[in-house]
């Protein structure tokens, strides 16, 4: 399967059953290509931000990565007036082009916007005011679009009141100079692009969140350190040092004897308990029980009266203070028995990023 900026090619390889045979690509494919050779990840080189800089409140690491998750998981409705996949000129003369994965109706993930620095509330109100959902035309910043670029995303996650460009971020952060020192909420930074570090995967890759031209949205990715030669690990100067690094997997959420049975797995070293949250709409999460009650990795709850989703976090004491971990995955249960069958239709497209 050979990828191009605008299509895929499928090659049939023959001779795989022959002993000691050397199979080579056809000469036109026998070369190294990388996605970043085709699309830019660089951001707009904005001016140094103005205002009261360096006076931001300290932000916690778990709050930073939870904020990142809200941008990735945010759900919203687009109208036809919010979309311009073929490009359009706004009233100020700036060209706006929205990502072509967006559709009329429900969408998820905040779209990429060149120069964007929208909060969730600003994004939602912008759509209601018929502004465009994102802008991937990387010349000029339109005031008629809403969304986030890479540094706008990280600035929001760090709780900044201003849009810190990648060229300005070294002024408010410290280069760690060693990838082993990076912690959740730190930046993977170079001038022109920035990513937010979350955790390491089981194979040692770095799991990150970023707003990128890779799919013109805020999303999760993973990179080997060898992929990050031009980048460095940076800690935001107002980021707290301590962090509860526990990772929880919610194994199941099932109906059992008119109850909801939840079970999860987590390294229990140093833990004092868990916090369980629920939601009916996927946006507003309410605390069901905290670490003073939840001591085991298993709980039975009363069956809700409508479809409900759950997630859990772990709490441990660090330096005499309690720190909450990141959330687990989300699982749900419905009290209604149903025999309906559903067809899930997946749309696959290759975007042309020219």
PDB file of N, CA, C and O in Angstrom, residues 76-148:
ATOM      1  N   UNK A  76     -20.009  18.703  17.713  1.00  0.00           N
ATOM      2  CA  UNK A  76     -20.703  19.915  17.308  1.00  0.00           C
ATOM      3  C   UNK A  76     -21.408  19.683  15.981  1.00  0.00           C
ATOM      4  O   UNK A  76     -21.115  18.722  15.255  1.00  0.00           O
ATOM      5  N   UNK A  77     -22.323  20.570  15.673  1.00  0.00           N
ATOM      6  CA  UNK A  77     -23.088  20.480  14.428  1.00  0.00           C
ATOM      7  C   UNK A  77     -22.653  21.597  13.480  1.00  0.00           C
ATOM      8  O   UNK A  77     -22.584  22.763  13.875  1.00  0.00           O
ATOM      9  N   UNK A  78     -22.325  21.230  12.269  1.00  0.00           N
ATOM     10  CA  UNK A  78     -22.009  22.199  11.223  1.00  0.00           C
ATOM     11  C   UNK A  78     -23.207  22.380  10.304  1.00  0.00           C
ATOM     12  O   UNK A  78     -23.894  21.409   9.958  1.00  0.00           O
ATOM     13  N   UNK A  79     -23.430  23.621   9.913  1.00  0.00           N
ATOM     14  CA  UNK A  79     -24.400  23.940   8.871  1.00  0.00           C
ATOM     15  C   UNK A  79     -23.648  24.144   7.558  1.00  0.00           C
ATOM     16  O   UNK A  79     -22.422  24.262   7.544  1.00  0.00           O
ATOM     17  N   UNK A  80     -24.373  24.167   6.492  1.00  0.00           N
ATOM     18  CA  UNK A  80     -23.739  24.388   5.189  1.00  0.00           C
ATOM     19  C   UNK A  80     -22.982  25.714   5.173  1.00  0.00           C
ATOM     20  O   UNK A  80     -21.942  25.839   4.520  1.00  0.00           O
ATOM     21  N   UNK A  81     -23.489  26.696   5.917  1.00  0.00           N
ATOM     22  CA  UNK A  81     -22.845  28.011   5.948  1.00  0.00           C
ATOM     23  C   UNK A  81     -21.511  27.996   6.684  1.00  0.00           C
ATOM     24  O   UNK A  81     -20.740  28.958   6.588  1.00  0.00           O
ATOM     25  N   UNK A  82     -21.212  26.923   7.433  1.00  0.00           N
ATOM     26  CA  UNK A  82     -19.937  26.810   8.144  1.00  0.00           C
ATOM     27  C   UNK A  82     -18.849  26.156   7.305  1.00  0.00           C
ATOM     28  O   UNK A  82     -17.704  26.069   7.742  1.00  0.00           O
ATOM     29  N   UNK A  83     -19.208  25.701   6.108  1.00  0.00           N
ATOM     30  CA  UNK A  83     -18.284  24.906   5.313  1.00  0.00           C
ATOM     31  C   UNK A  83     -17.925  25.593   4.004  1.00  0.00           C
ATOM     32  O   UNK A  83     -18.775  26.197   3.358  1.00  0.00           O
ATOM     33  N   UNK A  84     -16.659  25.491   3.635  1.00  0.00           N
ATOM     34  CA  UNK A  84     -16.175  26.007   2.349  1.00  0.00           C
ATOM     35  C   UNK A  84     -15.031  25.126   1.879  1.00  0.00           C
ATOM     36  O   UNK A  84     -13.875  25.559   1.793  1.00  0.00           O
ATOM     37  N   UNK A  85     -15.308  23.849   1.580  1.00  0.00           N
ATOM     38  CA  UNK A  85     -14.231  22.915   1.228  1.00  0.00           C
ATOM     39  C   UNK A  85     -13.500  23.266  -0.057  1.00  0.00           C
ATOM     40  O   UNK A  85     -12.362  22.823  -0.269  1.00  0.00           O
ATOM     41  N   UNK A  86     -14.125  24.043  -0.926  1.00  0.00           N
ATOM     42  CA  UNK A  86     -13.498  24.436  -2.183  1.00  0.00           C
ATOM     43  C   UNK A  86     -12.878  25.824  -2.117  1.00  0.00           C
ATOM     44  O   UNK A  86     -12.352  26.321  -3.108  1.00  0.00           O
ATOM     45  N   UNK A  87     -12.954  26.455  -0.947  1.00  0.00           N
ATOM     46  CA  UNK A  87     -12.400  27.784  -0.767  1.00  0.00           C
ATOM     47  C   UNK A  87     -13.393  28.885  -1.084  1.00  0.00           C
ATOM     48  O   UNK A  87     -14.227  28.745  -1.989  1.00  0.00           O
ATOM     49  N   UNK A  88     -13.316  29.965  -0.325  1.00  0.00           N
ATOM     50  CA  UNK A  88     -14.208  31.103  -0.512  1.00  0.00           C
ATOM     51  C   UNK A  88     -13.491  32.342   0.006  1.00  0.00           C
ATOM     52  O   UNK A  88     -12.637  32.248   0.891  1.00  0.00           O
ATOM     53  N   UNK A  89     -13.796  33.481  -0.540  1.00  0.00           N
ATOM     54  CA  UNK A  89     -13.188  34.734  -0.088  1.00  0.00           C
ATOM     55  C   UNK A  89     -14.115  35.412   0.906  1.00  0.00           C
ATOM     56  O   UNK A  89     -15.285  35.668   0.603  1.00  0.00           O
ATOM     57  N   UNK A  90     -13.597  35.681   2.114  1.00  0.00           N
ATOM     58  CA  UNK A  90     -14.438  36.296   3.142  1.00  0.00           C
ATOM     59  C   UNK A  90     -14.599  37.795   2.879  1.00  0.00           C
ATOM     60  O   UNK A  90     -13.944  38.359   1.974  1.00  0.00           O
ATOM     61  N   UNK A  91     -15.463  38.497   3.611  1.00  0.00           N
ATOM     62  CA  UNK A  91     -15.709  39.930   3.361  1.00  0.00           C
ATOM     63  C   UNK A  91     -14.476  40.810   3.481  1.00  0.00           C
ATOM     64  O   UNK A  91     -14.460  41.926   2.944  1.00  0.00           O
ATOM     65  N   UNK A  92     -13.435  40.313   4.185  1.00  0.00           N
ATOM     66  CA  UNK A  92     -12.204  41.104   4.315  1.00  0.00           C
ATOM     67  C   UNK A  92     -11.194  40.795   3.220  1.00  0.00           C
ATOM     68  O   UNK A  92     -10.095  41.338   3.212  1.00  0.00           O
ATOM     69  N   UNK A  93     -11.569  39.889   2.316  1.00  0.00           N
ATOM     70  CA  UNK A  93     -10.672  39.551   1.216  1.00  0.00           C
ATOM     71  C   UNK A  93      -9.740  38.400   1.491  1.00  0.00           C
ATOM     72  O   UNK A  93      -8.888  38.073   0.648  1.00  0.00           O
ATOM     73  N   UNK A  94      -9.854  37.764   2.664  1.00  0.00           N
ATOM     74  CA  UNK A  94      -9.023  36.599   2.982  1.00  0.00           C
ATOM     75  C   UNK A  94      -9.681  35.335   2.449  1.00  0.00           C
ATOM     76  O   UNK A  94     -10.889  35.144   2.588  1.00  0.00           O
ATOM     77  N   UNK A  95      -8.893  34.464   1.869  1.00  0.00           N
ATOM     78  CA  UNK A  95      -9.414  33.184   1.383  1.00  0.00           C
ATOM     79  C   UNK A  95      -9.544  32.219   2.554  1.00  0.00           C
ATOM     80  O   UNK A  95      -8.635  32.078   3.365  1.00  0.00           O
ATOM     81  N   UNK A  96     -10.691  31.570   2.657  1.00  0.00           N
ATOM     82  CA  UNK A  96     -10.951  30.571   3.689  1.00  0.00           C
ATOM     83  C   UNK A  96     -11.259  29.244   3.004  1.00  0.00           C
ATOM     84  O   UNK A  96     -12.051  29.188   2.064  1.00  0.00           O
ATOM     85  N   UNK A  97     -10.625  28.188   3.488  1.00  0.00           N
ATOM     86  CA  UNK A  97     -10.908  26.847   2.986  1.00  0.00           C
ATOM     87  C   UNK A  97     -11.032  25.905   4.182  1.00  0.00           C
ATOM     88  O   UNK A  97     -10.092  25.765   4.963  1.00  0.00           O
ATOM     89  N   UNK A  98     -12.180  25.280   4.346  1.00  0.00           N
ATOM     90  CA  UNK A  98     -12.402  24.405   5.488  1.00  0.00           C
ATOM     91  C   UNK A  98     -11.977  22.973   5.165  1.00  0.00           C
ATOM     92  O   UNK A  98     -12.002  22.561   4.005  1.00  0.00           O
ATOM     93  N   UNK A  99     -11.567  22.195   6.174  1.00  0.00           N
ATOM     94  CA  UNK A  99     -11.166  20.795   5.928  1.00  0.00           C
ATOM     95  C   UNK A  99     -12.298  20.007   5.278  1.00  0.00           C
ATOM     96  O   UNK A  99     -13.462  20.137   5.677  1.00  0.00           O
ATOM     97  N   UNK A 100     -11.973  19.167   4.310  1.00  0.00           N
ATOM     98  CA  UNK A 100     -13.042  18.477   3.590  1.00  0.00           C
ATOM     99  C   UNK A 100     -13.569  17.245   4.302  1.00  0.00           C
ATOM    100  O   UNK A 100     -14.457  16.574   3.790  1.00  0.00           O
ATOM    101  N   UNK A 101     -13.038  16.935   5.513  1.00  0.00           N
ATOM    102  CA  UNK A 101     -13.642  15.851   6.285  1.00  0.00           C
ATOM    103  C   UNK A 101     -14.875  16.324   7.050  1.00  0.00           C
ATOM    104  O   UNK A 101     -15.680  15.498   7.511  1.00  0.00           O
ATOM    105  N   UNK A 102     -15.043  17.636   7.181  1.00  0.00           N
ATOM    106  CA  UNK A 102     -16.229  18.167   7.855  1.00  0.00           C
ATOM    107  C   UNK A 102     -17.472  17.947   7.004  1.00  0.00           C
ATOM    108  O   UNK A 102     -17.409  17.959   5.772  1.00  0.00           O
ATOM    109  N   UNK A 103     -18.603  17.773   7.662  1.00  0.00           N
ATOM    110  CA  UNK A 103     -19.846  17.552   6.940  1.00  0.00           C
ATOM    111  C   UNK A 103     -20.983  18.280   7.628  1.00  0.00           C
ATOM    112  O   UNK A 103     -20.886  18.666   8.804  1.00  0.00           O
ATOM    113  N   UNK A 104     -22.046  18.493   6.894  1.00  0.00           N
ATOM    114  CA  UNK A 104     -23.252  19.070   7.482  1.00  0.00           C
ATOM    115  C   UNK A 104     -23.823  18.062   8.471  1.00  0.00           C
ATOM    116  O   UNK A 104     -24.002  16.886   8.153  1.00  0.00           O
ATOM    117  N   UNK A 105     -24.078  18.522   9.680  1.00  0.00           N
ATOM    118  CA  UNK A 105     -24.538  17.634  10.742  1.00  0.00           C
ATOM    119  C   UNK A 105     -23.469  17.494  11.813  1.00  0.00           C
ATOM    120  O   UNK A 105     -22.631  18.372  11.991  1.00  0.00           O
ATOM    121  N   UNK A 106     -23.494  16.361  12.508  1.00  0.00           N
ATOM    122  CA  UNK A 106     -22.591  16.156  13.637  1.00  0.00           C
ATOM    123  C   UNK A 106     -21.161  15.886  13.191  1.00  0.00           C
ATOM    124  O   UNK A 106     -20.922  15.152  12.241  1.00  0.00           O
ATOM    125  N   UNK A 107     -20.217  16.499  13.910  1.00  0.00           N
ATOM    126  CA  UNK A 107     -18.788  16.289  13.711  1.00  0.00           C
ATOM    127  C   UNK A 107     -18.119  16.194  15.081  1.00  0.00           C
ATOM    128  O   UNK A 107     -18.703  16.570  16.100  1.00  0.00           O
ATOM    129  N   UNK A 108     -16.893  15.695  15.094  1.00  0.00           N
ATOM    130  CA  UNK A 108     -16.095  15.659  16.317  1.00  0.00           C
ATOM    131  C   UNK A 108     -14.672  16.082  15.985  1.00  0.00           C
ATOM    132  O   UNK A 108     -14.226  15.934  14.842  1.00  0.00           O
ATOM    133  N   UNK A 109     -13.965  16.593  16.979  1.00  0.00           N
ATOM    134  CA  UNK A 109     -12.612  17.148  16.865  1.00  0.00           C
ATOM    135  C   UNK A 109     -12.672  18.598  16.361  1.00  0.00           C
ATOM    136  O   UNK A 109     -13.326  18.881  15.374  1.00  0.00           O
ATOM    137  N   UNK A 110     -11.975  19.471  17.051  1.00  0.00           N
ATOM    138  CA  UNK A 110     -11.892  20.856  16.603  1.00  0.00           C
ATOM    139  C   UNK A 110     -11.018  20.913  15.350  1.00  0.00           C
ATOM    140  O   UNK A 110      -9.906  20.374  15.337  1.00  0.00           O
ATOM    141  N   UNK A 111     -11.482  21.542  14.278  1.00  0.00           N
ATOM    142  CA  UNK A 111     -10.695  21.582  13.044  1.00  0.00           C
ATOM    143  C   UNK A 111      -9.521  22.548  13.141  1.00  0.00           C
ATOM    144  O   UNK A 111      -9.523  23.486  13.942  1.00  0.00           O
ATOM    145  N   UNK A 112      -8.529  22.297  12.303  1.00  0.00           N
ATOM    146  CA  UNK A 112      -7.368  23.173  12.224  1.00  0.00           C
ATOM    147  C   UNK A 112      -7.766  24.516  11.621  1.00  0.00           C
ATOM    148  O   UNK A 112      -8.551  24.584  10.670  1.00  0.00           O
ATOM    149  N   UNK A 113      -7.223  25.577  12.190  1.00  0.00           N
ATOM    150  CA  UNK A 113      -7.399  26.921  11.613  1.00  0.00           C
ATOM    151  C   UNK A 113      -6.062  27.636  11.651  1.00  0.00           C
ATOM    152  O   UNK A 113      -5.445  27.770  12.714  1.00  0.00           O
ATOM    153  N   UNK A 114      -5.608  28.086  10.520  1.00  0.00           N
ATOM    154  CA  UNK A 114      -4.364  28.856  10.409  1.00  0.00           C
ATOM    155  C   UNK A 114      -4.478  30.102  11.282  1.00  0.00           C
ATOM    156  O   UNK A 114      -5.332  30.959  11.065  1.00  0.00           O
ATOM    157  N   UNK A 115      -3.619  30.190  12.327  1.00  0.00           N
ATOM    158  CA  UNK A 115      -3.652  31.331  13.242  1.00  0.00           C
ATOM    159  C   UNK A 115      -4.754  31.250  14.276  1.00  0.00           C
ATOM    160  O   UNK A 115      -4.994  32.220  15.001  1.00  0.00           O
ATOM    161  N   UNK A 116      -5.435  30.101  14.405  1.00  0.00           N
ATOM    162  CA  UNK A 116      -6.603  29.991  15.275  1.00  0.00           C
ATOM    163  C   UNK A 116      -6.278  29.887  16.755  1.00  0.00           C
ATOM    164  O   UNK A 116      -5.287  29.262  17.150  1.00  0.00           O
ATOM    165  N   UNK A 117      -7.139  30.487  17.584  1.00  0.00           N
ATOM    166  CA  UNK A 117      -6.979  30.479  19.042  1.00  0.00           C
ATOM    167  C   UNK A 117      -8.356  30.503  19.695  1.00  0.00           C
ATOM    168  O   UNK A 117      -8.644  31.313  20.552  1.00  0.00           O
ATOM    169  N   UNK A 118      -9.233  29.594  19.276  1.00  0.00           N
ATOM    170  CA  UNK A 118     -10.619  29.590  19.749  1.00  0.00           C
ATOM    171  C   UNK A 118     -10.787  28.659  20.938  1.00  0.00           C
ATOM    172  O   UNK A 118     -10.301  27.526  20.928  1.00  0.00           O
ATOM    173  N   UNK A 119     -11.495  29.126  21.954  1.00  0.00           N
ATOM    174  CA  UNK A 119     -11.935  28.241  23.025  1.00  0.00           C
ATOM    175  C   UNK A 119     -13.127  27.439  22.513  1.00  0.00           C
ATOM    176  O   UNK A 119     -13.669  27.717  21.436  1.00  0.00           O
ATOM    177  N   UNK A 120     -13.551  26.440  23.282  1.00  0.00           N
ATOM    178  CA  UNK A 120     -14.717  25.660  22.866  1.00  0.00           C
ATOM    179  C   UNK A 120     -15.954  26.543  22.757  1.00  0.00           C
ATOM    180  O   UNK A 120     -16.747  26.413  21.820  1.00  0.00           O
ATOM    181  N   UNK A 121     -16.112  27.454  23.723  1.00  0.00           N
ATOM    182  CA  UNK A 121     -17.269  28.357  23.694  1.00  0.00           C
ATOM    183  C   UNK A 121     -17.201  29.279  22.482  1.00  0.00           C
ATOM    184  O   UNK A 121     -18.215  29.539  21.821  1.00  0.00           O
ATOM    185  N   UNK A 122     -16.011  29.798  22.180  1.00  0.00           N
ATOM    186  CA  UNK A 122     -15.862  30.681  21.015  1.00  0.00           C
ATOM    187  C   UNK A 122     -16.095  29.914  19.715  1.00  0.00           C
ATOM    188  O   UNK A 122     -16.670  30.456  18.769  1.00  0.00           O
ATOM    189  N   UNK A 123     -15.648  28.665  19.679  1.00  0.00           N
ATOM    190  CA  UNK A 123     -15.874  27.853  18.491  1.00  0.00           C
ATOM    191  C   UNK A 123     -17.363  27.618  18.284  1.00  0.00           C
ATOM    192  O   UNK A 123     -17.883  27.789  17.181  1.00  0.00           O
ATOM    193  N   UNK A 124     -18.061  27.242  19.347  1.00  0.00           N
ATOM    194  CA  UNK A 124     -19.487  26.966  19.250  1.00  0.00           C
ATOM    195  C   UNK A 124     -20.274  28.209  18.866  1.00  0.00           C
ATOM    196  O   UNK A 124     -21.142  28.161  17.983  1.00  0.00           O
ATOM    197  N   UNK A 125     -19.975  29.333  19.497  1.00  0.00           N
ATOM    198  CA  UNK A 125     -20.696  30.563  19.170  1.00  0.00           C
ATOM    199  C   UNK A 125     -20.334  31.048  17.769  1.00  0.00           C
ATOM    200  O   UNK A 125     -21.168  31.651  17.078  1.00  0.00           O
ATOM    201  N   UNK A 126     -19.097  30.783  17.333  1.00  0.00           N
ATOM    202  CA  UNK A 126     -18.697  31.153  15.978  1.00  0.00           C
ATOM    203  C   UNK A 126     -19.495  30.410  14.931  1.00  0.00           C
ATOM    204  O   UNK A 126     -19.935  30.988  13.930  1.00  0.00           O
ATOM    205  N   UNK A 127     -19.699  29.106  15.147  1.00  0.00           N
ATOM    206  CA  UNK A 127     -20.522  28.337  14.209  1.00  0.00           C
ATOM    207  C   UNK A 127     -21.953  28.861  14.186  1.00  0.00           C
ATOM    208  O   UNK A 127     -22.571  28.959  13.115  1.00  0.00           O
ATOM    209  N   UNK A 128     -22.488  29.199  15.379  1.00  0.00           N
ATOM    210  CA  UNK A 128     -23.852  29.725  15.441  1.00  0.00           C
ATOM    211  C   UNK A 128     -23.972  31.043  14.688  1.00  0.00           C
ATOM    212  O   UNK A 128     -25.038  31.368  14.149  1.00  0.00           O
ATOM    213  N   UNK A 129     -22.861  31.805  14.635  1.00  0.00           N
ATOM    214  CA  UNK A 129     -22.847  33.094  13.930  1.00  0.00           C
ATOM    215  C   UNK A 129     -22.439  32.922  12.464  1.00  0.00           C
ATOM    216  O   UNK A 129     -22.100  33.909  11.795  1.00  0.00           O
ATOM    217  N   UNK A 130     -22.448  31.676  11.970  1.00  0.00           N
ATOM    218  CA  UNK A 130     -22.149  31.349  10.572  1.00  0.00           C
ATOM    219  C   UNK A 130     -20.692  31.582  10.190  1.00  0.00           C
ATOM    220  O   UNK A 130     -20.388  31.807   9.009  1.00  0.00           O
ATOM    221  N   UNK A 131     -19.788  31.509  11.168  1.00  0.00           N
ATOM    222  CA  UNK A 131     -18.369  31.533  10.834  1.00  0.00           C
ATOM    223  C   UNK A 131     -17.954  30.164  10.303  1.00  0.00           C
ATOM    224  O   UNK A 131     -18.649  29.174  10.486  1.00  0.00           O
ATOM    225  N   UNK A 132     -16.813  30.128   9.648  1.00  0.00           N
ATOM    226  CA  UNK A 132     -16.354  28.886   9.036  1.00  0.00           C
ATOM    227  C   UNK A 132     -15.657  27.998  10.063  1.00  0.00           C
ATOM    228  O   UNK A 132     -14.961  28.489  10.961  1.00  0.00           O
ATOM    229  N   UNK A 133     -15.849  26.691   9.926  1.00  0.00           N
ATOM    230  CA  UNK A 133     -15.249  25.710  10.828  1.00  0.00           C
ATOM    231  C   UNK A 133     -13.842  25.387  10.336  1.00  0.00           C
ATOM    232  O   UNK A 133     -13.631  24.546   9.474  1.00  0.00           O
ATOM    233  N   UNK A 134     -12.861  26.097  10.891  1.00  0.00           N
ATOM    234  CA  UNK A 134     -11.480  25.903  10.498  1.00  0.00           C
ATOM    235  C   UNK A 134     -11.108  26.664   9.251  1.00  0.00           C
ATOM    236  O   UNK A 134     -11.957  27.232   8.557  1.00  0.00           O
ATOM    237  N   UNK A 135      -9.804  26.679   8.960  1.00  0.00           N
ATOM    238  CA  UNK A 135      -9.290  27.320   7.750  1.00  0.00           C
ATOM    239  C   UNK A 135      -7.922  26.735   7.448  1.00  0.00           C
ATOM    240  O   UNK A 135      -6.956  26.959   8.172  1.00  0.00           O
ATOM    241  N   UNK A 136      -7.839  25.947   6.390  1.00  0.00           N
ATOM    242  CA  UNK A 136      -6.576  25.309   6.020  1.00  0.00           C
ATOM    243  C   UNK A 136      -5.872  26.051   4.894  1.00  0.00           C
ATOM    244  O   UNK A 136      -4.872  25.571   4.362  1.00  0.00           O
ATOM    245  N   UNK A 137      -6.381  27.236   4.547  1.00  0.00           N
ATOM    246  CA  UNK A 137      -5.686  28.082   3.573  1.00  0.00           C
ATOM    247  C   UNK A 137      -4.621  28.848   4.343  1.00  0.00           C
ATOM    248  O   UNK A 137      -4.926  29.767   5.103  1.00  0.00           O
ATOM    249  N   UNK A 138      -3.363  28.473   4.168  1.00  0.00           N
ATOM    250  CA  UNK A 138      -2.299  28.937   5.047  1.00  0.00           C
ATOM    251  C   UNK A 138      -1.677  30.248   4.581  1.00  0.00           C
ATOM    252  O   UNK A 138      -0.447  30.398   4.529  1.00  0.00           O
ATOM    253  N   UNK A 139      -2.525  31.185   4.256  1.00  0.00           N
ATOM    254  CA  UNK A 139      -2.080  32.547   3.955  1.00  0.00           C
ATOM    255  C   UNK A 139      -3.135  33.499   4.493  1.00  0.00           C
ATOM    256  O   UNK A 139      -4.272  33.487   4.031  1.00  0.00           O
ATOM    257  N   UNK A 140      -2.770  34.313   5.467  1.00  0.00           N
ATOM    258  CA  UNK A 140      -3.716  35.249   6.048  1.00  0.00           C
ATOM    259  C   UNK A 140      -4.600  34.584   7.084  1.00  0.00           C
ATOM    260  O   UNK A 140      -4.959  33.415   6.954  1.00  0.00           O
ATOM    261  N   UNK A 141      -4.932  35.322   8.131  1.00  0.00           N
ATOM    262  CA  UNK A 141      -5.789  34.832   9.207  1.00  0.00           C
ATOM    263  C   UNK A 141      -7.156  35.487   9.085  1.00  0.00           C
ATOM    264  O   UNK A 141      -7.278  36.707   9.186  1.00  0.00           O
ATOM    265  N   UNK A 142      -8.166  34.671   8.862  1.00  0.00           N
ATOM    266  CA  UNK A 142      -9.509  35.199   8.669  1.00  0.00           C
ATOM    267  C   UNK A 142     -10.221  35.380  10.004  1.00  0.00           C
ATOM    268  O   UNK A 142     -10.189  34.491  10.863  1.00  0.00           O
ATOM    269  N   UNK A 143     -10.888  36.505  10.159  1.00  0.00           N
ATOM    270  CA  UNK A 143     -11.714  36.733  11.348  1.00  0.00           C
ATOM    271  C   UNK A 143     -13.095  36.107  11.186  1.00  0.00           C
ATOM    272  O   UNK A 143     -13.927  36.197  12.085  1.00  0.00           O
ATOM    273  N   UNK A 144     -13.322  35.444  10.046  1.00  0.00           N
ATOM    274  CA  UNK A 144     -14.609  34.811   9.777  1.00  0.00           C
ATOM    275  C   UNK A 144     -14.524  33.284   9.926  1.00  0.00           C
ATOM    276  O   UNK A 144     -15.402  32.564   9.445  1.00  0.00           O
ATOM    277  N   UNK A 145     -13.476  32.805  10.597  1.00  0.00           N
ATOM    278  CA  UNK A 145     -13.319  31.378  10.840  1.00  0.00           C
ATOM    279  C   UNK A 145     -12.959  31.156  12.308  1.00  0.00           C
ATOM    280  O   UNK A 145     -12.456  32.061  12.985  1.00  0.00           O
ATOM    281  N   UNK A 146     -13.226  29.957  12.791  1.00  0.00           N
ATOM    282  CA  UNK A 146     -12.891  29.586  14.170  1.00  0.00           C
ATOM    283  C   UNK A 146     -12.208  28.222  14.162  1.00  0.00           C
ATOM    284  O   UNK A 146     -12.486  27.370  13.317  1.00  0.00           O
ATOM    285  N   UNK A 147     -11.308  28.024  15.116  1.00  0.00           N
ATOM    286  CA  UNK A 147     -10.567  26.769  15.200  1.00  0.00           C
ATOM    287  C   UNK A 147      -9.240  26.999  15.905  1.00  0.00           C
ATOM    288  O   UNK A 147      -9.055  28.013  16.594  1.00  0.00           O
ATOM    289  N   UNK A 148      -8.299  26.079  15.733  1.00  0.00           N
ATOM    290  CA  UNK A 148      -7.025  26.142  16.427  1.00  0.00           C
ATOM    291  C   UNK A 148      -5.881  25.746  15.503  1.00  0.00           C
ATOM    292  O   UNK A 148      -6.016  24.819  14.706  1.00  0.00           O
TER     293      UNK A 148
END
